[in-house]
Coordinates of N, CA, C and O in Angstrom, one line a residue:
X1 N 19.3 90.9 23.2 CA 19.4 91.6 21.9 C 20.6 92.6 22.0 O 21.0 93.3 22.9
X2 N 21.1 92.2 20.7 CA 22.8 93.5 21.0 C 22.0 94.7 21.0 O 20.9 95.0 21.4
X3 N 23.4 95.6 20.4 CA 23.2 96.9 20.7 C 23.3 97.5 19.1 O 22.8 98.5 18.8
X4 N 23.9 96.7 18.4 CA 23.5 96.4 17.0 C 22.4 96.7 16.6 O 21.9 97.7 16.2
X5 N 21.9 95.0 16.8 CA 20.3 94.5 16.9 C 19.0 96.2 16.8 O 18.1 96.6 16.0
X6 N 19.6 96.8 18.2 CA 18.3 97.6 18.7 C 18.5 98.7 17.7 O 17.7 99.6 17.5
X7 N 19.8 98.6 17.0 CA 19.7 100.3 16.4 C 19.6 99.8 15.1 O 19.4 100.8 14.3
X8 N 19.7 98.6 14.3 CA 19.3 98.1 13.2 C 17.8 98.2 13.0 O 17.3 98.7 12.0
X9 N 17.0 97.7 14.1 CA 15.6 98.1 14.5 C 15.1 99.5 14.2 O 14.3 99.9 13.4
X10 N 15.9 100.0 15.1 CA 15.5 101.7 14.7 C 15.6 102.2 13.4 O 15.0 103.2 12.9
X11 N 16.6 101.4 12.7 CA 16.7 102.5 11.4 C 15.4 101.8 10.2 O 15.0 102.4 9.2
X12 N 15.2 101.0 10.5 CA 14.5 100.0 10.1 C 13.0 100.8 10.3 O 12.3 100.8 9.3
X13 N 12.6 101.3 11.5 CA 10.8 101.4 11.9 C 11.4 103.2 11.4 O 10.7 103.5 10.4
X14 N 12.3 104.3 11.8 CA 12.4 105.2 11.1 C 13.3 105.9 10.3 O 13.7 107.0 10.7
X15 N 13.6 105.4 9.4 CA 14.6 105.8 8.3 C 13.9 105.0 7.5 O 13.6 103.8 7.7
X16 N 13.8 106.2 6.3 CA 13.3 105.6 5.1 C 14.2 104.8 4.1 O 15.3 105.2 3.9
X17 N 13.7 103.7 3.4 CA 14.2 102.5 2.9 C 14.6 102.9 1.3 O 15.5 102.4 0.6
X18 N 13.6 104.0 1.0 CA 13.5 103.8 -0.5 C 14.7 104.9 -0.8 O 15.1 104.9 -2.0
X19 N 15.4 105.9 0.3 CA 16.7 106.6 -0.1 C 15.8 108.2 -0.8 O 16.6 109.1 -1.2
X20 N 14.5 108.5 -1.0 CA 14.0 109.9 -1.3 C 14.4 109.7 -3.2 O 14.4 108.6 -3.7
X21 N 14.6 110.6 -3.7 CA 14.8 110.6 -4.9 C 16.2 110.4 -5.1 O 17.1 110.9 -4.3
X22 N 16.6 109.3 -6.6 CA 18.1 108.9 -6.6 C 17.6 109.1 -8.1 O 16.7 108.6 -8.7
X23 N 18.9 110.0 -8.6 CA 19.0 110.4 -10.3 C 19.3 108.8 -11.1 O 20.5 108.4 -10.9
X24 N 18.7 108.1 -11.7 CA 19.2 107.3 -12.3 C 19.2 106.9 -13.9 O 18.8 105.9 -14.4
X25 N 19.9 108.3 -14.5 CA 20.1 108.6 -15.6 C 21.7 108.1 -15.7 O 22.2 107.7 -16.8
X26 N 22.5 108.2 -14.6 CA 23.4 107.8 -14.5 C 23.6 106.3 -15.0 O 24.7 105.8 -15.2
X27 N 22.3 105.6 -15.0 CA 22.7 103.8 -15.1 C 22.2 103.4 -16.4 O 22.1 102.2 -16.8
X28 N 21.8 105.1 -17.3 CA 20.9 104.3 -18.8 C 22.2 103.6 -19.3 O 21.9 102.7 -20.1
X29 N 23.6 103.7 -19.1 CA 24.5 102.9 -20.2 C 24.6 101.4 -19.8 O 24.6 100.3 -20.5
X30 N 24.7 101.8 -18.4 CA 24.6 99.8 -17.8 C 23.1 99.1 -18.3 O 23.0 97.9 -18.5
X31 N 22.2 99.9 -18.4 CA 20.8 99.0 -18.7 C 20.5 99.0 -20.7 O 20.0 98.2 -21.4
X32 N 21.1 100.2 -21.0 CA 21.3 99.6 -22.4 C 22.3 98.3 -22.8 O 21.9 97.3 -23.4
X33 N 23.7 98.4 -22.4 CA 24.0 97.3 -22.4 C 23.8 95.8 -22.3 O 24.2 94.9 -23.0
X34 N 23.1 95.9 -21.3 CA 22.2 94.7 -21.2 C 21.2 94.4 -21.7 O 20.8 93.3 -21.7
X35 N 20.6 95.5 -22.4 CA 19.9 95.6 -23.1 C 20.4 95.2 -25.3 O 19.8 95.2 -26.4
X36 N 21.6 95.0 -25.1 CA 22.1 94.5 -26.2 C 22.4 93.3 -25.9 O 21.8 92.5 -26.6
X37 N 23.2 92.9 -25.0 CA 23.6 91.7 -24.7 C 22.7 90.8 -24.6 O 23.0 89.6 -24.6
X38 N 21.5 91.4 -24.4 CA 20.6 90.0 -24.3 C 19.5 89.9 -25.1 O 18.7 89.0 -25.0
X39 N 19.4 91.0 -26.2 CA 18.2 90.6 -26.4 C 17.2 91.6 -26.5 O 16.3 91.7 -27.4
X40 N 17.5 92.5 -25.2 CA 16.4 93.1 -24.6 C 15.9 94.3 -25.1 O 16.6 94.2 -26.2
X41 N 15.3 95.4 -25.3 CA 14.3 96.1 -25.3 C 14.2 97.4 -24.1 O 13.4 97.4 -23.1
X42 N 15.4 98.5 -24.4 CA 15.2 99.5 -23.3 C 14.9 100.6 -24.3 O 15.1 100.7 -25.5
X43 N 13.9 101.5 -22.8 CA 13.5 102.4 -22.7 C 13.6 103.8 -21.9 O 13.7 103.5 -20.7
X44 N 13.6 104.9 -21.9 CA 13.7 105.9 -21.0 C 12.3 106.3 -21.1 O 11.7 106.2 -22.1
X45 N 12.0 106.6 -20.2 CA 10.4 107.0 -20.1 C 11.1 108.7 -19.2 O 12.3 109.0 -19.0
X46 N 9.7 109.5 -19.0 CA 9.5 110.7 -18.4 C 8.4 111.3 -18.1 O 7.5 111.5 -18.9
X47 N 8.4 111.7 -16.9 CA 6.7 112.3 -16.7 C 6.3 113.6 -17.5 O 7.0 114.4 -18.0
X48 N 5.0 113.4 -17.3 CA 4.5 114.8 -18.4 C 5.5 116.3 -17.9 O 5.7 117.2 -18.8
X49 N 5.8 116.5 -17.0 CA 6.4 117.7 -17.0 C 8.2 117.5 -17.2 O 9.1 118.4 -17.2
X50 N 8.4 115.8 -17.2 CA 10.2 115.9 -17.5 C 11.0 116.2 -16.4 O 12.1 116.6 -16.6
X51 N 10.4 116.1 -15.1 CA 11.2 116.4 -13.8 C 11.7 114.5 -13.4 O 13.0 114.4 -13.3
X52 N 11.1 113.5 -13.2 CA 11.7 112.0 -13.2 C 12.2 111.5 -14.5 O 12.2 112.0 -15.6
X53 N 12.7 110.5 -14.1 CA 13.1 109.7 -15.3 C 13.2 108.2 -14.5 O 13.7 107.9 -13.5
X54 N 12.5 107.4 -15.8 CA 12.2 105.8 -15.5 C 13.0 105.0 -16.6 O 13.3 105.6 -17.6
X55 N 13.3 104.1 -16.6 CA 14.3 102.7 -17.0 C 13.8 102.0 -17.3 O 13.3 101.6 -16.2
X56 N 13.2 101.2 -18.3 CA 12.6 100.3 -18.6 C 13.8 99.0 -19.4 O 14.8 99.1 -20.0
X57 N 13.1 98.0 -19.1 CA 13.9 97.1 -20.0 C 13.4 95.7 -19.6 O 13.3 95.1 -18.6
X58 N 13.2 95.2 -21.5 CA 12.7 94.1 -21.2 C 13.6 93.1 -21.8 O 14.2 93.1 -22.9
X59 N 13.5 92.0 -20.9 CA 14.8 91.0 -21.8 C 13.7 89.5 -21.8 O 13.0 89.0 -20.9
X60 N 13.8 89.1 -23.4 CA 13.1 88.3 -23.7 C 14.3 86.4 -23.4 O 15.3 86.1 -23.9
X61 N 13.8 85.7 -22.7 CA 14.5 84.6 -22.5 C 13.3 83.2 -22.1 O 12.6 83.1 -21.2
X62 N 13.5 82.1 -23.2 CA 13.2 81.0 -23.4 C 11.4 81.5 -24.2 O 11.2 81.9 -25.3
X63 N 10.7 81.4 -23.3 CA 9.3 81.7 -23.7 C 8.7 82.6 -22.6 O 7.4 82.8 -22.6
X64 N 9.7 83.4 -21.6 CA 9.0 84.2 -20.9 C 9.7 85.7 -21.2 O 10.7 85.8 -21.9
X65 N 9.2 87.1 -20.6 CA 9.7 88.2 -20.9 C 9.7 88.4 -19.5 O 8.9 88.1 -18.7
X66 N 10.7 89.0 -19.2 CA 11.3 89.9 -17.9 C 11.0 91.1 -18.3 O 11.1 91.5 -19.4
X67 N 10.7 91.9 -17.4 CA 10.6 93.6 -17.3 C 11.6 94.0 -15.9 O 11.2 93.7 -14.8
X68 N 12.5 94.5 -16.1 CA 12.9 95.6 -15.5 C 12.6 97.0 -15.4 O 12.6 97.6 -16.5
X69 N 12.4 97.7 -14.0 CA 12.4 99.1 -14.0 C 13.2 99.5 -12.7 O 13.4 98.8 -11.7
X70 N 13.5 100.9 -13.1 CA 13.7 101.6 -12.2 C 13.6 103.6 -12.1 O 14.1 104.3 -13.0
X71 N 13.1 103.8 -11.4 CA 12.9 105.2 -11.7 C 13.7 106.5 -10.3 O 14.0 106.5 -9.1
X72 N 13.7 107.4 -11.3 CA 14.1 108.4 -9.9 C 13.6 108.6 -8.5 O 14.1 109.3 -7.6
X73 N 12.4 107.8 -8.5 CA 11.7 107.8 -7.4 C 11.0 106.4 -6.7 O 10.0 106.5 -6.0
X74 N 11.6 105.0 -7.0 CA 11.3 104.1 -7.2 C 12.2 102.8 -7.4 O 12.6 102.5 -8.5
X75 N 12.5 102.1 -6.2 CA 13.6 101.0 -7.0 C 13.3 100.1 -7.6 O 12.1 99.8 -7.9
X76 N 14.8 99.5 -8.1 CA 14.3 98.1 -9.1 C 13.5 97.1 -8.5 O 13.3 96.6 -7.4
X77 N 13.1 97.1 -9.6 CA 11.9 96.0 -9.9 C 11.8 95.3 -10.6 O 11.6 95.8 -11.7
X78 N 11.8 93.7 -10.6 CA 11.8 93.3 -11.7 C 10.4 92.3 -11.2 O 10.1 91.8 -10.1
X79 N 9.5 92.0 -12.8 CA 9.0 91.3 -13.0 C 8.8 90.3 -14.2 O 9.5 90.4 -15.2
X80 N 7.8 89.4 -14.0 CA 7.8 88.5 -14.9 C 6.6 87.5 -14.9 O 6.7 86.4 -14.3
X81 N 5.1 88.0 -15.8 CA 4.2 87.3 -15.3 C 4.1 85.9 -17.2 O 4.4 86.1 -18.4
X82 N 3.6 84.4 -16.5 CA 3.5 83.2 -17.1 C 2.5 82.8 -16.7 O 1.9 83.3 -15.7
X83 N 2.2 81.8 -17.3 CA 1.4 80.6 -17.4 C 1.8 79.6 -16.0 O 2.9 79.2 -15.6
X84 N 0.4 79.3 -15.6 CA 1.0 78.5 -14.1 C -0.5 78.1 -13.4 O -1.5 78.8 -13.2
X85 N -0.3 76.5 -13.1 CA -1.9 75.7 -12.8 C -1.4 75.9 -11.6 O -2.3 75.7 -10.8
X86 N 0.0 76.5 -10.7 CA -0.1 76.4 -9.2 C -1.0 77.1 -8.4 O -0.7 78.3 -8.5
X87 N -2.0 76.8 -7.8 CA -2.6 77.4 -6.9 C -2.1 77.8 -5.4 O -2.4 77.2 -4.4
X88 N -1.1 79.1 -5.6 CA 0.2 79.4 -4.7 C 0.1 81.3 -4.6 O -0.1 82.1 -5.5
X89 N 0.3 81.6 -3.2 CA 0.1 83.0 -3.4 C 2.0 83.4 -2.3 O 2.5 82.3 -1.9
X90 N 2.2 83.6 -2.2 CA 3.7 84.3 -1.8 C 4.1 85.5 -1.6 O 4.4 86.2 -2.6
X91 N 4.3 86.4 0.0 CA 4.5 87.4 0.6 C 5.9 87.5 1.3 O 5.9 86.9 2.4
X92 N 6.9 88.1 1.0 CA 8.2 88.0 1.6 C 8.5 89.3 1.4 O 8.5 89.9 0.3
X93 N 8.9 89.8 2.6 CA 9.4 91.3 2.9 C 10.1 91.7 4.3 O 9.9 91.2 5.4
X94 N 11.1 92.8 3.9 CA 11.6 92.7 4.9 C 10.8 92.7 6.4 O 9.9 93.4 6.6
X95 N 11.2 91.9 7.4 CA 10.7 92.5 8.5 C 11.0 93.9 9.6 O 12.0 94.1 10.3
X96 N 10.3 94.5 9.5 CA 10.8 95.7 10.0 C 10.3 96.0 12.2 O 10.0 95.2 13.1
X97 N 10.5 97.1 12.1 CA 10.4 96.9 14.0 C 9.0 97.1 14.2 O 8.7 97.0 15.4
X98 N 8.0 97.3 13.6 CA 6.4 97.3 13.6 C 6.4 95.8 13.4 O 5.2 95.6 13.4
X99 N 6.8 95.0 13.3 CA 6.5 93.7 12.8 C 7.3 92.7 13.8 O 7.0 91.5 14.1
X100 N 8.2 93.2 14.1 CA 8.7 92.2 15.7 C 7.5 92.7 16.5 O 6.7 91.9 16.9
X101 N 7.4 93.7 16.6 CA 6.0 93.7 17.6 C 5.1 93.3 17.6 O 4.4 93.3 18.6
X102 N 4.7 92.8 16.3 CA 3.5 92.4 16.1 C 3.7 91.2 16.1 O 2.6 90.6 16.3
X103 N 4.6 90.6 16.1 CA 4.9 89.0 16.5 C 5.0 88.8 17.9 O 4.9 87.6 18.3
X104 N 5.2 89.7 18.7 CA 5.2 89.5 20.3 C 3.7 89.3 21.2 O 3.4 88.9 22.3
X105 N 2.4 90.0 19.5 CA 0.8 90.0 20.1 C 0.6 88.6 19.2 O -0.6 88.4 19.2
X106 N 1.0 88.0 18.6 CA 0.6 86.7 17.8 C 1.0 87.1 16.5 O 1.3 85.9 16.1
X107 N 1.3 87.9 15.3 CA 1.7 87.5 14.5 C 2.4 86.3 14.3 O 3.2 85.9 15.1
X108 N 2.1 85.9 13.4 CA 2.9 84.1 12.8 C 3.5 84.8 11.3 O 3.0 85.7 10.7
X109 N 4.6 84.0 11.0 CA 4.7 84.4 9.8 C 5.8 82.8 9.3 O 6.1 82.3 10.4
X110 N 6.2 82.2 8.5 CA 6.5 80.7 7.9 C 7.7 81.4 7.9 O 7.9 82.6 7.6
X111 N 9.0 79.8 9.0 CA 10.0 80.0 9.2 C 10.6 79.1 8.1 O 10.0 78.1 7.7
X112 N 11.5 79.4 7.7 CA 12.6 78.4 7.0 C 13.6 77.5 7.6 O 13.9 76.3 7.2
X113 N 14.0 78.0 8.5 CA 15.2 77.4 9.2 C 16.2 77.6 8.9 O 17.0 76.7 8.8
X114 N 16.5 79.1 8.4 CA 18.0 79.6 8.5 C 18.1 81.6 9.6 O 17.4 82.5 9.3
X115 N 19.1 81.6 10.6 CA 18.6 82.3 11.5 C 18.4 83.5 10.9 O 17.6 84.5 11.1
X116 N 19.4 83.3 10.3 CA 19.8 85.1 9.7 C 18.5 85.6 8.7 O 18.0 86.8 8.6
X117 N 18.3 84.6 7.9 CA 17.1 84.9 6.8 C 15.7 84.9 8.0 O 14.9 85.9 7.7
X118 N 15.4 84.2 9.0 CA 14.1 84.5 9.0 C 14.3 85.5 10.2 O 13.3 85.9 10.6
X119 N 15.2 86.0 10.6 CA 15.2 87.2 11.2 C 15.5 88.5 10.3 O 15.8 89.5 11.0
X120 N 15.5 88.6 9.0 CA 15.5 89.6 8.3 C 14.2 89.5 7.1 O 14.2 90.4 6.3
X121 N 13.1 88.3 7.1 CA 12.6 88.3 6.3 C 11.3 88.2 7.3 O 11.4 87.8 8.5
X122 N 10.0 88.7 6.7 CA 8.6 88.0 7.2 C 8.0 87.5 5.6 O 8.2 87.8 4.4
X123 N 7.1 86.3 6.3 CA 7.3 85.3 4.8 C 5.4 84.9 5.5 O 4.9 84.3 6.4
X124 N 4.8 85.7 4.4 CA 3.2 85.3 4.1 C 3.2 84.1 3.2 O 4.0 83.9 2.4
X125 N 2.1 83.2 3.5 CA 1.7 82.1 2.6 C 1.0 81.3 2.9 O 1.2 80.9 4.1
X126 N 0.1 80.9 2.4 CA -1.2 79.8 2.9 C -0.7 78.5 2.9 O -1.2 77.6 3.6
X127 N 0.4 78.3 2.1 CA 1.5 77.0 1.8 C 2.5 77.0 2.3 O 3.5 77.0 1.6
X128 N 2.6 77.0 3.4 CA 4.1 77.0 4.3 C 4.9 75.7 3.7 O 6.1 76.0 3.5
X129 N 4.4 74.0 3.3 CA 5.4 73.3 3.0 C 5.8 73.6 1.3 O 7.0 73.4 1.0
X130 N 5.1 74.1 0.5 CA 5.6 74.9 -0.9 C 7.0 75.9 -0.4 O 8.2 76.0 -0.5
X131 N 6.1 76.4 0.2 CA 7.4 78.1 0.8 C 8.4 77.5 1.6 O 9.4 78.2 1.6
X132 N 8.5 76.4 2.3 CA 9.8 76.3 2.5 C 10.7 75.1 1.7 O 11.8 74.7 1.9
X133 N 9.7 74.6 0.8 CA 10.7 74.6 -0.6 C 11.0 74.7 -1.4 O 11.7 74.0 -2.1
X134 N 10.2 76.1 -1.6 CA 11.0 76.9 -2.5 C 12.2 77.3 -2.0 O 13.2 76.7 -2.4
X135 N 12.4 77.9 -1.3 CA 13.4 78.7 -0.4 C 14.7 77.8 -0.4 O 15.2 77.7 0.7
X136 N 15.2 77.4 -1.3 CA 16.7 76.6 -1.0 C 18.0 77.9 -0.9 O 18.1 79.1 -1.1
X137 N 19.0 76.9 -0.6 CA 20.3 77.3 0.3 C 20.6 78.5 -1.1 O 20.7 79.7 -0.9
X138 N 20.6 78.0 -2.5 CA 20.8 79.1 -3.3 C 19.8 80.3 -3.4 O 20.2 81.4 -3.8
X139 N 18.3 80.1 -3.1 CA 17.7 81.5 -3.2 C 17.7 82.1 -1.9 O 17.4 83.3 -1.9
X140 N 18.0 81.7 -1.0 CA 17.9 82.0 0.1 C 19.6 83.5 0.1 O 19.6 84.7 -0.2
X141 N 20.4 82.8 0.4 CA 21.7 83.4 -0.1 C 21.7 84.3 -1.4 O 22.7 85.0 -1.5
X142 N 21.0 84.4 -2.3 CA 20.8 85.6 -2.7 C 19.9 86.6 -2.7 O 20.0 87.6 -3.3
X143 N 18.8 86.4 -1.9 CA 18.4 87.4 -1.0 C 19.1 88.2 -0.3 O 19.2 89.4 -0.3
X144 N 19.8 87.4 0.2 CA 20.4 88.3 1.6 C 21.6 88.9 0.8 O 21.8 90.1 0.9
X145 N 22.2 88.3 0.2 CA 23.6 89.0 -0.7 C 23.3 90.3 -1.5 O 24.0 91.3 -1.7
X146 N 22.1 90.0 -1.9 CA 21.6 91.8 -2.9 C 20.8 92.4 -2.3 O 20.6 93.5 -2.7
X147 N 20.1 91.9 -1.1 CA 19.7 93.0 0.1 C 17.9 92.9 -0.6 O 17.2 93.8 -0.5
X148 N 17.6 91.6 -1.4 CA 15.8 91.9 -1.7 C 15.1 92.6 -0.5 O 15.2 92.3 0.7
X149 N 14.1 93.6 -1.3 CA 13.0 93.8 -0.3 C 11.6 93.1 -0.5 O 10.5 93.4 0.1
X150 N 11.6 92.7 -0.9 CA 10.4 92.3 -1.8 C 10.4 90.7 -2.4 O 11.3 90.1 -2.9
X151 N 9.4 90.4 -2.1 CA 8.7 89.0 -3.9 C 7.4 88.5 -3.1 O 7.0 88.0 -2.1
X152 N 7.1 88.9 -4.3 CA 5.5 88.3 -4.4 C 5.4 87.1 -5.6 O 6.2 86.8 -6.5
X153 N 4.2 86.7 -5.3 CA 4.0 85.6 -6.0 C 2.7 85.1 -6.0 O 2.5 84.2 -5.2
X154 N 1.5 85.9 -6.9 CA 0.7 85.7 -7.0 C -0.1 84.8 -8.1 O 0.6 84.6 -9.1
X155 N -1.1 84.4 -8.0 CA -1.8 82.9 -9.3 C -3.2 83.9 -9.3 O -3.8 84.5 -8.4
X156 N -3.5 84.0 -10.6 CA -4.8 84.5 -11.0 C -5.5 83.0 -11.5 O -5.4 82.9 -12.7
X157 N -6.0 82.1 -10.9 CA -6.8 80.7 -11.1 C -7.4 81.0 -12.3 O -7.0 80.3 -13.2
X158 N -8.1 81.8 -12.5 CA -9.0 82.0 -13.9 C -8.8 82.1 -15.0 O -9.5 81.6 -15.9
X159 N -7.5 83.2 -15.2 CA -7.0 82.7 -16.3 C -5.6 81.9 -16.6 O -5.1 81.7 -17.7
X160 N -5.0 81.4 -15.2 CA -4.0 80.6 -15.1 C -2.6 80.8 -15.3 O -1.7 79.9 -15.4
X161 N -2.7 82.2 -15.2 CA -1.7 83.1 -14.8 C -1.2 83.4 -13.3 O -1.8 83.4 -12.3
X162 N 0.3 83.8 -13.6 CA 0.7 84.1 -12.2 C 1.9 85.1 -12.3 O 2.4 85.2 -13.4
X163 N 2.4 85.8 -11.4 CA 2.8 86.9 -11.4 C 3.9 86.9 -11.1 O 3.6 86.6 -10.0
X164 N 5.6 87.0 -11.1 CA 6.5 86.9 -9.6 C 7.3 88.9 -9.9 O 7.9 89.5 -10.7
X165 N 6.8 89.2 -8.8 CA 7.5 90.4 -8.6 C 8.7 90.7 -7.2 O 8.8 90.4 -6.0
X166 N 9.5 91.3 -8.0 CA 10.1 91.6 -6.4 C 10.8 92.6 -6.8 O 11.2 92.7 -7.9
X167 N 11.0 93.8 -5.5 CA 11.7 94.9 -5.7 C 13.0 94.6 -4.6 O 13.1 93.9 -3.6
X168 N 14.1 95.5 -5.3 CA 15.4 95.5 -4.8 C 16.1 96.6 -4.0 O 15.7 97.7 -4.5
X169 N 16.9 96.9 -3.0 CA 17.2 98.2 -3.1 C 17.6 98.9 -3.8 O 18.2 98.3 -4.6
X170 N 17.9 100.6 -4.1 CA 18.0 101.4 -5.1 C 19.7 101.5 -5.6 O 20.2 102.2 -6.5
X171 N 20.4 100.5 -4.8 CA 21.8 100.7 -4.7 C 22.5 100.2 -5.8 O 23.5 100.7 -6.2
X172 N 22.1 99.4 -6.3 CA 22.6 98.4 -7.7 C 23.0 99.5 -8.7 O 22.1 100.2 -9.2
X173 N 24.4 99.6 -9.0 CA 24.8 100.2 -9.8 C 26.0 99.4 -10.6 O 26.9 99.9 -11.2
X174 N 25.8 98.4 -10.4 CA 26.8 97.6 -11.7 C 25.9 96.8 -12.6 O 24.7 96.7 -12.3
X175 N 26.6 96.0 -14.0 CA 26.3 95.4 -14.8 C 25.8 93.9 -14.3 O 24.8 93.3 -14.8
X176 N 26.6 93.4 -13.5 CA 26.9 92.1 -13.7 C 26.2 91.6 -12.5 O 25.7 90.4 -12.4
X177 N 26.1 92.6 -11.3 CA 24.9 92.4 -10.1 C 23.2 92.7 -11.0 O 22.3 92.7 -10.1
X178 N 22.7 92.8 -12.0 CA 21.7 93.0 -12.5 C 21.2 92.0 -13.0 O 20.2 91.5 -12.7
X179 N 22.3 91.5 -14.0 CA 22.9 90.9 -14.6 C 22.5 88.9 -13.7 O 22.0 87.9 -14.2
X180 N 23.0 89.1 -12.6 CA 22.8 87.9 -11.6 C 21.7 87.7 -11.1 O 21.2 86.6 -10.9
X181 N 21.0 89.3 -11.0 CA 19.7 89.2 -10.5 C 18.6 88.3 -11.4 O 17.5 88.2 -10.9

């Protein structure tokens, strides 16, 4: 292991991921914008005493609705729950240095077979041949390119719903990286 490697680890098990509070009043013009250009539906929210501020935006496309957020205390997020008979649950997050360890006492976690992704990702799923194909050369590559921390992918069987969430880091401050996402 470099010397990289070990202090990537470190910053990873102590330095906080989420950056503390980040003002993002700064980004209401980029999320209204997009919020014309597509369609969509933004919001400024605020807590009862008006000390945060949250981002809302929903962009309506084909027959599903997207929700974006982001708040001063909270990164993007985007979701988007549909209609879906798959019986499929999906856990992908970064791997961090509590989690190499825990793979050295038996943690398992579903490899893909790309090095760089499954050494920055741990990947839950009862479906390992679904999950590694979902995972093609294009979603794969934009994970790593916008730095996801997150996607879930949950199925509620009963009512035949399912969920896809994933959070981003708090860094996204352009139109057109949002935009891609």
């Amino acid at each position: 292991m470099s010397k990289n490697d070990n202090e990537n680890i470190l910053k990873q098990t102590f330095v906080t991921q989420t950056l503390g509070y980040k003002d993002v009043s700064t980004k209401r013009d980029i999320w209204s914008k997009i919020g014309k250009e597509l369609n969509g539906d933004f919001k400024i929210v605020h807590n009862s005493g008006n000390e945060t501020e949250k981002l809302i935006l929903t962009i309506p496309h084909n027959n599903y609705v997207f929700k974006l957020s982001e708040s001063d205390t909270r990164p993007l997020k985007f979701e988007i729950d549909f209609d879906s008979i798959l019986d499929y649950e999906l856990v992908l997050s970064w791997e961090d240095g509590f989690d190499k360890l825990l793979k050295r006492f038996g943690l398992t976690d579903i490899k893909i077979g790309n090095e760089k992704f499954d050494n920055r990702y741990l990947i839950k799923s009862k479906d390992s041949g679904k999950t590694i194909n979902f995972f093609t050369s294009e979603i794969i590559t934009s994970l790593l390119k916008h730095d996801v921390y997150s996607v879930s992918y949950q199925t509620n069987r009963k009512n035949k719903k399912a969920k896809l969430l994933s959070t981003i880091s708090r860094t996204i401050t352009d139109k057109s990286t949002i935009v891609e996402l």
